[in-house]
Coordinates of C-alpha atoms in Angstrom, one line a residue:
Chain H
M1 CA 119.5 36.2 -101.4
S2 CA 116.3 36.8 -101.4
K3 CA 116.5 39.3 -98.1
H4 CA 119.5 41.5 -99.9
T5 CA 117.5 44.6 -102.8
T6 CA 117.5 48.0 -103.5
A7 CA 114.5 49.8 -103.3
I8 CA 114.3 53.3 -106.0
F9 CA 113.6 56.8 -103.5
C10 CA 111.2 59.1 -105.0
E11 CA 109.1 61.9 -103.8
A12 CA 109.2 63.1 -99.6
H13 CA 106.9 65.3 -98.9
P14 CA 106.0 67.1 -95.6
E15 CA 102.7 65.0 -94.0
P16 CA 103.7 66.7 -89.8
P17 CA 104.7 65.8 -87.5
F18 CA 107.0 63.8 -90.6
W19 CA 107.8 63.2 -94.1
R20 CA 106.5 60.1 -95.8
V21 CA 109.0 58.8 -97.9
Q22 CA 107.5 56.3 -101.3
F23 CA 110.5 53.8 -102.6
E24 CA 109.6 51.4 -105.4
T25 CA 110.6 48.0 -104.5
L26 CA 109.2 44.5 -105.4
N27 CA 109.7 43.6 -102.1
L28 CA 106.7 44.7 -100.5
P29 CA 106.6 44.3 -96.3
R30 CA 103.7 43.2 -95.1
P31 CA 102.4 45.9 -91.8
G32 CA 104.5 44.6 -88.6
C33 CA 107.4 44.0 -90.6
F34 CA 110.7 46.0 -91.0
L35 CA 113.2 46.4 -93.5
L36 CA 117.1 47.6 -93.1
A37 CA 117.8 50.9 -94.5
D38 CA 121.6 51.3 -95.2
F39 CA 121.5 55.3 -95.5
G40 CA 125.5 55.5 -94.4
G41 CA 125.1 55.4 -90.9
P42 CA 127.3 52.8 -89.4
L43 CA 123.8 50.4 -88.6
R44 CA 121.0 50.5 -90.9
E45 CA 118.4 51.8 -90.6
V46 CA 115.2 50.3 -89.0
L47 CA 111.5 51.7 -91.7
F48 CA 108.0 50.0 -91.1
P49 CA 106.0 50.1 -93.9
A50 CA 103.1 52.5 -92.7
G51 CA 102.0 52.8 -96.3
L52 CA 101.8 50.1 -98.7
S53 CA 101.2 49.8 -102.7
A54 CA 101.4 47.6 -105.7
G55 CA 104.9 48.5 -107.1
G56 CA 106.1 50.3 -103.0
F57 CA 106.1 51.4 -100.1
S58 CA 105.9 54.7 -98.4
V59 CA 107.9 55.0 -95.1
L60 CA 106.9 58.3 -91.9
V61 CA 110.8 59.9 -90.6
P62 CA 111.2 62.3 -88.6
P63 CA 112.3 65.4 -90.2
G64 CA 116.2 65.6 -90.8
H65 CA 116.2 61.6 -91.2
P66 CA 118.9 60.9 -94.0
V67 CA 116.4 59.9 -95.6
Q68 CA 115.9 63.3 -96.4
R69 CA 119.2 64.0 -98.4
L70 CA 118.8 61.1 -101.4
L71 CA 117.0 63.2 -104.6
P72 CA 114.8 61.4 -106.5
G73 CA 115.5 57.5 -108.4
E74 CA 118.7 57.2 -106.6
T75 CA 118.3 53.3 -105.1
V76 CA 118.6 52.6 -101.4
D77 CA 120.6 49.6 -100.7
L78 CA 117.3 46.8 -98.8
L79 CA 118.0 44.4 -96.2
G80 CA 114.5 42.4 -95.0
P81 CA 111.7 42.3 -95.4
F82 CA 112.1 40.7 -91.7
G83 CA 109.9 39.9 -88.5
R84 CA 106.6 38.0 -87.9
G85 CA 104.0 41.0 -88.9
F86 CA 100.5 41.4 -87.8
Q87 CA 97.8 39.2 -88.6
T88 CA 95.0 40.8 -89.4
E89 CA 92.9 38.2 -91.5
Q90 CA 89.5 37.9 -91.4
V91 CA 88.5 40.8 -89.3
E92 CA 85.0 42.6 -89.1
R93 CA 86.2 44.3 -86.2
L94 CA 90.0 45.9 -86.2
L95 CA 91.1 48.1 -82.9
L96 CA 93.9 50.6 -83.8
V97 CA 96.2 51.2 -80.6
A98 CA 98.8 53.6 -80.8
E99 CA 100.2 56.8 -79.6
A100 CA 101.0 59.6 -82.1
H101 CA 104.4 59.1 -82.7
L102 CA 103.8 55.4 -83.4
L103 CA 101.5 55.6 -85.4
P104 CA 102.8 55.2 -88.6
P105 CA 103.7 50.7 -88.4
L106 CA 99.3 50.6 -87.6
L107 CA 98.6 53.4 -90.9
P108 CA 98.8 50.1 -94.0
L109 CA 96.1 48.6 -91.5
L110 CA 93.3 51.6 -91.6
E111 CA 91.4 49.4 -94.0
A112 CA 92.2 46.3 -93.3
A113 CA 89.1 45.2 -91.7
P114 CA 85.5 46.5 -92.9
M115 CA 84.9 48.3 -89.8
V116 CA 88.7 49.9 -88.2
T117 CA 88.2 52.2 -84.8
L118 CA 91.9 54.1 -84.0
V119 CA 92.9 55.3 -80.4
L120 CA 95.1 57.6 -80.7
A121 CA 97.3 59.2 -77.8
A122 CA 99.3 62.5 -77.2
P123 CA 99.8 64.6 -74.8
T124 CA 98.3 68.4 -76.4
R125 CA 95.8 68.6 -79.7
A126 CA 99.1 69.9 -81.8
L127 CA 100.8 67.1 -81.6
L128 CA 97.8 64.4 -83.3
P129 CA 97.5 64.3 -87.2
P130 CA 94.5 66.3 -88.9
A131 CA 91.8 63.5 -88.6
R132 CA 91.0 64.8 -92.5
R133 CA 93.9 62.3 -92.9
F134 CA 92.1 58.8 -91.8
P135 CA 89.3 57.3 -94.1
P136 CA 86.2 58.3 -93.6
S137 CA 85.4 54.5 -92.9
V138 CA 87.1 54.8 -89.7
E139 CA 85.7 55.7 -85.9
L140 CA 88.4 57.9 -84.2
H141 CA 88.7 58.1 -80.6
L142 CA 91.7 60.7 -78.9
I143 CA 93.1 60.6 -76.4
T144 CA 95.2 64.3 -74.7
Q145 CA 97.1 64.4 -71.5
D146 CA 96.0 68.1 -71.4
G147 CA 92.9 66.9 -72.3
S148 CA 92.5 69.5 -75.3
V149 CA 91.3 67.6 -77.5
G150 CA 89.2 64.3 -76.6
Y151 CA 89.2 62.1 -73.2
A152 CA 91.5 63.4 -70.8
G153 CA 94.4 61.3 -69.5
T154 CA 96.8 58.9 -71.3
L155 CA 96.0 55.4 -72.2
E156 CA 98.1 54.2 -69.3
T157 CA 95.1 56.0 -67.3
C158 CA 92.7 55.7 -69.4
H159 CA 90.0 53.3 -68.1
G160 CA 87.1 54.4 -66.7
A161 CA 83.9 53.9 -67.7
D162 CA 83.7 56.2 -70.1
S163 CA 86.8 55.1 -71.3
P164 CA 87.3 54.7 -75.1
L165 CA 89.7 52.1 -75.1
L166 CA 87.9 50.5 -72.7
E167 CA 84.4 50.2 -74.6
A168 CA 87.0 49.3 -77.4
V169 CA 88.4 46.3 -76.7
Q170 CA 85.0 45.2 -76.1
W171 CA 83.8 45.6 -79.5
A172 CA 87.0 44.4 -81.1
D173 CA 87.5 41.0 -82.4
R174 CA 91.5 42.2 -83.0
I175 CA 93.8 44.4 -81.9
C176 CA 96.5 46.0 -83.0
A177 CA 98.9 48.5 -81.2
S178 CA 101.7 50.3 -81.7
C179 CA 102.0 52.1 -78.5
D180 CA 105.0 52.5 -75.6
S181 CA 106.5 48.8 -74.3
A182 CA 105.4 49.7 -70.8
F183 CA 102.2 50.0 -71.6
Y184 CA 101.6 46.8 -72.9
P185 CA 101.1 44.7 -69.5
K186 CA 98.7 47.1 -68.8
L187 CA 96.5 46.4 -72.3
A188 CA 96.6 42.3 -71.3
R189 CA 95.5 43.6 -68.0
I190 CA 92.7 45.7 -69.9
V191 CA 92.0 42.8 -72.5
R192 CA 91.8 40.3 -70.1
Q193 CA 89.1 42.6 -68.1
Q194 CA 87.9 42.9 -71.1
R195 CA 87.6 39.6 -72.6
L196 CA 86.4 36.5 -71.4
N197 CA 89.8 33.5 -72.8
P198 CA 90.8 35.9 -75.9
P199 CA 92.2 33.9 -78.5
A200 CA 96.3 34.2 -78.7
N201 CA 96.4 36.8 -81.2
F202 CA 94.0 39.3 -80.7
A203 CA 95.8 41.4 -79.2
Q204 CA 99.0 41.9 -80.9
A205 CA 101.4 44.9 -79.7
L206 CA 104.1 46.4 -81.8
I207 CA 107.9 47.3 -80.1
Q208 CA 109.9 49.5 -82.0
I209 CA 113.4 49.4 -80.5
A210 CA 116.9 49.1 -82.4
M211 CA 117.3 46.0 -84.1
P212 CA 120.7 45.9 -85.7
C213 CA 121.1 43.1 -87.3
G214 CA 117.6 42.4 -88.3
V215 CA 118.4 38.2 -88.5
G216 CA 118.3 37.7 -84.9
A217 CA 123.0 37.4 -84.1
C218 CA 123.2 40.3 -82.6
E219 CA 121.8 40.2 -79.5
V220 CA 120.2 44.0 -79.3
C221 CA 116.4 43.8 -79.4
R222 CA 116.0 41.0 -76.6
V223 CA 112.3 41.6 -75.0
Q224 CA 111.2 40.1 -71.7
T225 CA 107.9 38.7 -71.5
V226 CA 106.3 36.5 -69.8
N227 CA 107.5 33.3 -71.8
G228 CA 111.4 34.3 -71.3
E229 CA 113.3 36.8 -73.7
R230 CA 112.6 37.0 -77.0
R231 CA 114.2 38.7 -80.0
A232 CA 112.2 41.7 -81.5
C233 CA 113.6 41.1 -84.5
T234 CA 113.3 37.7 -85.6
D235 CA 110.5 37.0 -82.3
G236 CA 108.6 40.1 -83.2
P237 CA 108.5 42.8 -83.8
V238 CA 104.9 41.9 -83.6
F239 CA 104.0 39.9 -80.0
D240 CA 101.0 39.0 -79.0
V241 CA 100.1 41.4 -75.7
L242 CA 99.6 38.9 -73.6
D243 CA 102.8 38.0 -73.6
F244 CA 103.8 41.5 -71.1
G245 CA 101.5 40.4 -68.6
L246 CA 100.0 37.5 -67.2
Chain J
M1 CA 144.4 26.6 -96.1
I2 CA 144.9 28.3 -93.0
E3 CA 146.3 26.6 -90.6
L4 CA 145.1 28.4 -87.2
A5 CA 146.7 25.9 -85.0
P6 CA 149.9 24.3 -86.4
N7 CA 151.4 23.0 -83.6
H8 CA 147.9 21.4 -82.5
K9 CA 148.1 17.2 -83.6
F10 CA 145.1 17.6 -85.9
G11 CA 145.0 21.1 -86.2
L12 CA 142.6 23.9 -87.3
P13 CA 142.7 24.5 -91.0
I14 CA 140.8 27.1 -92.8
A15 CA 139.3 27.6 -95.7
T16 CA 139.6 31.9 -96.3
P17 CA 140.9 33.8 -93.5
V18 CA 137.7 35.8 -93.2
M19 CA 135.7 35.2 -90.4
P20 CA 133.2 36.4 -88.8
A21 CA 133.6 37.9 -84.9
A22 CA 131.9 35.8 -81.8
G23 CA 129.3 38.1 -81.2
A24 CA 128.3 39.0 -84.4
F25 CA 126.7 36.3 -86.7
G26 CA 124.2 34.1 -84.2
Y27 CA 124.9 30.9 -83.8
G28 CA 124.9 29.1 -87.5
D29 CA 122.8 29.8 -89.3
E30 CA 120.7 33.6 -88.6
Y31 CA 123.1 35.1 -92.0
H32 CA 121.5 31.7 -94.8
D33 CA 119.5 34.5 -97.1
L34 CA 122.2 36.4 -97.0
V35 CA 125.6 35.6 -96.8
D36 CA 127.7 32.8 -98.9
Y37 CA 128.4 30.6 -96.3
R38 CA 131.7 29.2 -98.8
C39 CA 133.2 32.4 -97.9
L40 CA 134.1 31.8 -95.0
G41 CA 137.1 30.6 -92.9
A42 CA 134.5 28.9 -90.5
L43 CA 131.9 30.3 -88.0
V44 CA 132.2 31.4 -85.2
T45 CA 129.6 31.4 -82.3
H46 CA 127.7 33.7 -80.3
P47 CA 129.6 33.7 -77.0
I48 CA 128.1 30.3 -75.1
S49 CA 128.6 30.6 -71.5
L50 CA 127.5 26.9 -68.8
H51 CA 124.8 28.4 -67.9
P52 CA 122.1 30.5 -69.7
R53 CA 122.8 34.3 -69.0
R54 CA 120.2 36.7 -69.5
A55 CA 120.2 40.2 -70.9
A56 CA 121.6 42.9 -70.0
H57 CA 118.8 45.8 -69.1
P58 CA 118.2 48.3 -72.3
P59 CA 119.3 50.3 -73.3
R60 CA 121.9 49.0 -75.2
I61 CA 122.7 50.9 -77.6
I62 CA 124.2 53.9 -78.0
L63 CA 125.0 55.8 -81.1
R64 CA 127.6 58.1 -81.2
G65 CA 129.3 59.0 -85.0
E66 CA 130.5 56.0 -86.2
T67 CA 131.3 54.7 -83.3
L68 CA 128.5 52.0 -81.2
L69 CA 128.6 51.7 -77.4
I70 CA 127.0 47.9 -77.1
H71 CA 126.5 46.4 -73.9
T72 CA 124.5 43.2 -74.6
G73 CA 125.2 41.2 -71.1
H74 CA 125.9 38.1 -73.8
P75 CA 122.7 36.3 -73.3
N76 CA 122.0 32.8 -74.1
P77 CA 120.2 29.8 -72.9
G78 CA 123.7 27.7 -71.9
L79 CA 124.9 24.8 -73.3
N80 CA 123.3 22.3 -73.2
A81 CA 120.0 24.5 -75.1
I82 CA 122.8 25.5 -78.1
L83 CA 124.1 22.3 -78.6
R84 CA 120.7 20.9 -79.2
Q85 CA 119.3 23.5 -81.5
F86 CA 122.5 23.3 -83.4
R87 CA 124.5 20.7 -83.6
E88 CA 123.4 19.0 -86.6
L89 CA 123.2 22.5 -88.2
W90 CA 126.8 22.5 -87.4
A91 CA 127.5 19.4 -89.1
R92 CA 125.6 20.8 -92.3
L93 CA 127.7 23.8 -92.8
G94 CA 130.2 21.8 -94.8
L95 CA 133.1 24.9 -92.7
P96 CA 134.6 24.4 -88.8
V97 CA 132.9 25.4 -86.3
I98 CA 134.5 27.4 -83.3
L99 CA 132.4 27.7 -80.2
H100 CA 132.9 30.7 -78.7
V101 CA 133.1 30.0 -74.3
L102 CA 132.5 31.8 -71.4
A103 CA 133.9 30.5 -67.8
A104 CA 133.7 32.2 -64.8
N105 CA 136.3 29.7 -63.5
P106 CA 138.7 26.2 -64.5
A107 CA 136.0 24.7 -63.1
E108 CA 133.4 25.5 -64.9
M109 CA 135.4 25.4 -67.9
V110 CA 136.6 22.0 -67.2
E111 CA 132.3 21.4 -67.1
V112 CA 132.4 23.0 -70.1
V113 CA 134.3 21.0 -72.1
D114 CA 133.1 17.2 -70.5
K115 CA 130.4 18.4 -72.3
L116 CA 131.7 19.0 -75.8
A117 CA 133.0 15.7 -76.1
G118 CA 132.0 13.7 -78.3
E119 CA 131.2 17.0 -80.9
T120 CA 132.7 15.9 -84.1
A121 CA 130.7 19.3 -85.4
I122 CA 133.1 21.2 -82.9
H123 CA 136.2 22.1 -84.7
G124 CA 137.6 24.2 -81.8
I125 CA 137.3 26.5 -78.7
E126 CA 137.7 30.9 -78.9
L127 CA 138.0 31.6 -75.1
G128 CA 136.2 34.9 -74.6
L129 CA 139.0 36.8 -71.7
D130 CA 137.4 40.2 -70.1
E131 CA 139.9 42.9 -68.9
H132 CA 139.8 41.9 -65.2
T133 CA 141.2 38.1 -66.2
S134 CA 144.9 38.0 -64.1
V135 CA 147.4 35.6 -65.9
E136 CA 147.5 33.0 -63.4
K137 CA 143.9 33.1 -64.4
A138 CA 143.9 32.6 -67.8
L139 CA 146.8 30.3 -67.5
A140 CA 144.2 28.3 -65.1
L141 CA 141.6 28.3 -67.6
L142 CA 143.8 27.5 -70.4
R143 CA 145.3 24.5 -68.4
S144 CA 140.9 22.8 -68.0
I145 CA 140.7 22.2 -71.4
R146 CA 143.9 21.0 -72.6
L147 CA 144.1 18.4 -70.1
N148 CA 140.3 17.4 -70.1
S149 CA 139.4 17.6 -74.5
D150 CA 141.1 17.5 -78.1
F151 CA 139.6 21.0 -78.9
P152 CA 142.8 23.1 -80.5
V153 CA 142.6 25.9 -78.4
I154 CA 142.3 29.9 -79.1
V155 CA 141.9 32.1 -76.9
R156 CA 140.6 35.7 -77.7
L157 CA 142.4 38.6 -75.8
P158 CA 140.5 41.4 -73.4
F159 CA 142.0 45.1 -76.0
S160 CA 143.7 46.1 -72.0
G161 CA 144.8 42.5 -71.1
V162 CA 147.1 41.7 -74.2
A163 CA 150.0 43.2 -73.1
T164 CA 150.2 41.2 -69.5
L165 CA 148.6 37.4 -71.2
A166 CA 149.2 37.3 -74.9
Q167 CA 153.3 36.0 -74.1
P168 CA 152.1 34.3 -71.0
L169 CA 149.3 31.5 -72.9
A170 CA 151.3 31.8 -76.4
E171 CA 154.4 30.0 -74.0
A172 CA 151.9 27.9 -72.0
G173 CA 150.7 26.7 -75.7
V174 CA 147.5 28.2 -76.6
D175 CA 147.3 27.3 -80.2
A176 CA 146.5 31.0 -81.5
L177 CA 145.0 34.2 -80.1
T178 CA 142.3 36.6 -81.1
L179 CA 143.2 40.6 -80.9
T180 CA 141.1 41.8 -78.9
S181 CA 137.8 41.9 -78.1
P182 CA 136.9 45.2 -78.0
P183 CA 137.7 48.3 -75.5
R184 CA 135.0 48.8 -73.2
G185 CA 133.8 52.6 -73.0
V186 CA 131.5 54.5 -71.1
L187 CA 128.9 56.9 -72.8
P188 CA 126.6 59.4 -71.2
L189 CA 122.5 58.3 -71.9
P190 CA 121.5 60.5 -74.9
E191 CA 117.7 60.8 -73.2
A192 CA 119.7 61.9 -70.1
S193 CA 118.1 65.8 -69.1
G194 CA 121.5 68.4 -67.6
D195 CA 120.5 68.3 -64.0
G196 CA 123.0 66.1 -61.5
S197 CA 125.6 63.4 -63.2
P198 CA 124.4 62.0 -66.6
P199 CA 123.3 58.4 -66.7
L200 CA 126.2 56.7 -67.3
M201 CA 125.9 53.6 -70.3
R202 CA 128.7 51.1 -69.7
G203 CA 129.7 48.9 -72.0
R204 CA 132.2 47.5 -75.9
L205 CA 133.0 49.6 -78.5
Y206 CA 132.7 48.3 -81.9
G207 CA 133.4 51.2 -85.2
P208 CA 135.9 51.7 -88.2
A209 CA 137.7 54.3 -85.2
L210 CA 138.8 51.0 -83.4
F211 CA 140.9 49.4 -86.7
P212 CA 144.1 52.2 -85.8
L213 CA 144.1 50.5 -82.5
L214 CA 143.6 47.1 -84.1
L215 CA 147.1 47.5 -86.4
H216 CA 148.7 49.2 -83.7
Q217 CA 147.7 45.9 -81.5
L218 CA 149.5 43.7 -84.8
H219 CA 152.2 46.0 -85.5
T220 CA 153.4 45.0 -81.5
W221 CA 152.9 41.9 -80.7
I222 CA 152.7 39.8 -83.7
P223 CA 156.7 39.8 -83.9
R224 CA 156.7 38.6 -80.5
L225 CA 154.1 36.0 -80.3
P226 CA 155.3 32.1 -81.6
V227 CA 151.4 31.6 -82.1
P228 CA 148.9 32.6 -85.1
V229 CA 147.0 36.1 -84.9
I230 CA 143.5 36.5 -86.1
A231 CA 142.5 40.4 -85.9
C232 CA 139.5 41.5 -84.8
G233 CA 138.3 45.2 -84.1
G234 CA 137.5 47.6 -87.2
I235 CA 137.5 45.9 -90.4
S236 CA 135.3 47.3 -92.6
S237 CA 136.8 46.6 -95.7
T238 CA 138.8 44.3 -98.2
A239 CA 141.4 47.5 -97.8
D240 CA 141.3 47.3 -93.8
A241 CA 141.9 43.5 -93.6
R242 CA 145.4 43.5 -96.0
A243 CA 146.5 45.4 -93.9
C244 CA 146.1 42.9 -90.9
L245 CA 147.5 39.9 -93.0
A246 CA 150.7 42.2 -95.0
L247 CA 151.3 42.8 -91.0
G248 CA 151.4 38.7 -90.3
A249 CA 147.8 38.2 -89.3
S250 CA 146.6 34.6 -89.9
A251 CA 143.5 35.8 -90.1
V252 CA 140.3 38.4 -89.4
Q253 CA 137.4 38.2 -88.3
L254 CA 134.6 40.9 -88.6
D255 CA 132.0 42.8 -85.8
A256 CA 129.4 44.8 -86.3
V257 CA 130.0 45.4 -90.3
V258 CA 128.7 41.8 -90.5
W259 CA 124.9 44.1 -89.2
R260 CA 125.1 46.5 -92.1
H261 CA 126.5 44.9 -94.7
P262 CA 126.6 40.9 -94.7
D263 CA 128.2 40.2 -97.3
L264 CA 131.0 42.3 -96.8
L265 CA 132.8 38.5 -95.3
A266 CA 132.3 37.6 -98.7
T267 CA 133.2 40.6 -100.4
I268 CA 136.5 40.2 -98.6
A269 CA 137.1 36.0 -98.4
K270 CA 136.5 37.1 -102.9
E271 CA 139.2 39.9 -103.0
L272 CA 141.3 37.9 -101.1
A273 CA 142.0 34.7 -102.3
Y274 CA 141.8 37.1 -105.8
D275 CA 145.0 38.5 -104.5
A276 CA 146.2 35.2 -103.9
G277 CA 145.2 33.9 -107.5
N278 CA 142.5 31.7 -106.5
T279 CA 139.2 32.8 -109.0
A280 CA 137.4 29.6 -107.6
L281 CA 135.9 31.6 -104.4

């Protein structure tokens, strides 16, 4: 019965383009793992921690999310933590790769290694979080589709000689990504091109899709990998990126 | 004990009238951290086919109000792999295991039951029929199980096929009927743009809105059927389960609500047991 727990809603404040919501709980998920929260809808909501502390965790949710209807002190019914999270033990140079709207699950990793580089992509500058949000020790490389700041292009097209992504992949000894799953076969190709014989889990990719049950019962969250179909909720949601491309 | 197969030579007794529906609960131990299995009447497995089946292309789920539209394609690794992986677990579970089987035709069904010969951890078969199953095909599938195995047979009827299939199957000797599998529905994809006809997703409907439809089916058909009926569709509380049992259902199956409230299975089982004067659960 250890996977059924509650959390106490503490506060919510805007952190554009999201709201940061703080919960107190003893059952903390590790980065990349998730909880299923009951906010009254027909399905539980998937919550990835965006911040972890001794007594609780925070999540970043879009405006209008049902969590904003909670009052401080209210309890939330949780299932979890579920899934296989990021493995970042004994890493010196950690590369994080994200699209801005999928960044929150990577935020707990910003200080997970002595040296951290974040490659962050968005359609335009206005959709990027301000640089002051990140710890000063994090090296930030921005990619915008309209070229309003940083490298002009997208993660998909970011493979020129001056690409910040290629250089960062060469530098890193671990990569954690949170992007659209359509990008992962491309990332797998880049990893294979830039690294000779990368070890298992050198590059890890988080899949964010609907996971109604969290335990592998509903079969809604199946993802196609080179090793066949896998369930995101129990086999992931963090996979070796090489599972997505030979 | 509740007998789901009173006319079968071995019977299919269950301790409580509450069980998960096929497709809601996996194959066995997925919910071991969240559900008290001692409260379940039986384990009804995820739909299993003779050969492996792949998942449907995403998206596989759409929410519309309280209603879910789901199309998974019933992915499963095939009967051989399932038996290899789960037969020992099923033997340890301590409750009846009902295998939910999908079969395209009677010949495939014969292959399935041949492979199940000697599987002592399996106590019954629930045959899943789709909307397009004719009476002749349904009877042929039932006959292919009957002639080739000793398992009690439950047939889960398609929502739109109760009127045509229920009585012929009951007369042909099915042990019990599950009313019903989730009805089919179609919804436009949420991200569809306004130009042209929107892309549609087809699937099965789940949610409390189905409960009145279930009660209508039970009210119409239980008085006419000489076999036990298991109620399935939109049940989301003890009051819902009581209403089904009051209409004559022998047991209830909970479907998608289990994902939100896994403990509801045990809660309903305990409250129904309390109604019956049994406080041991």
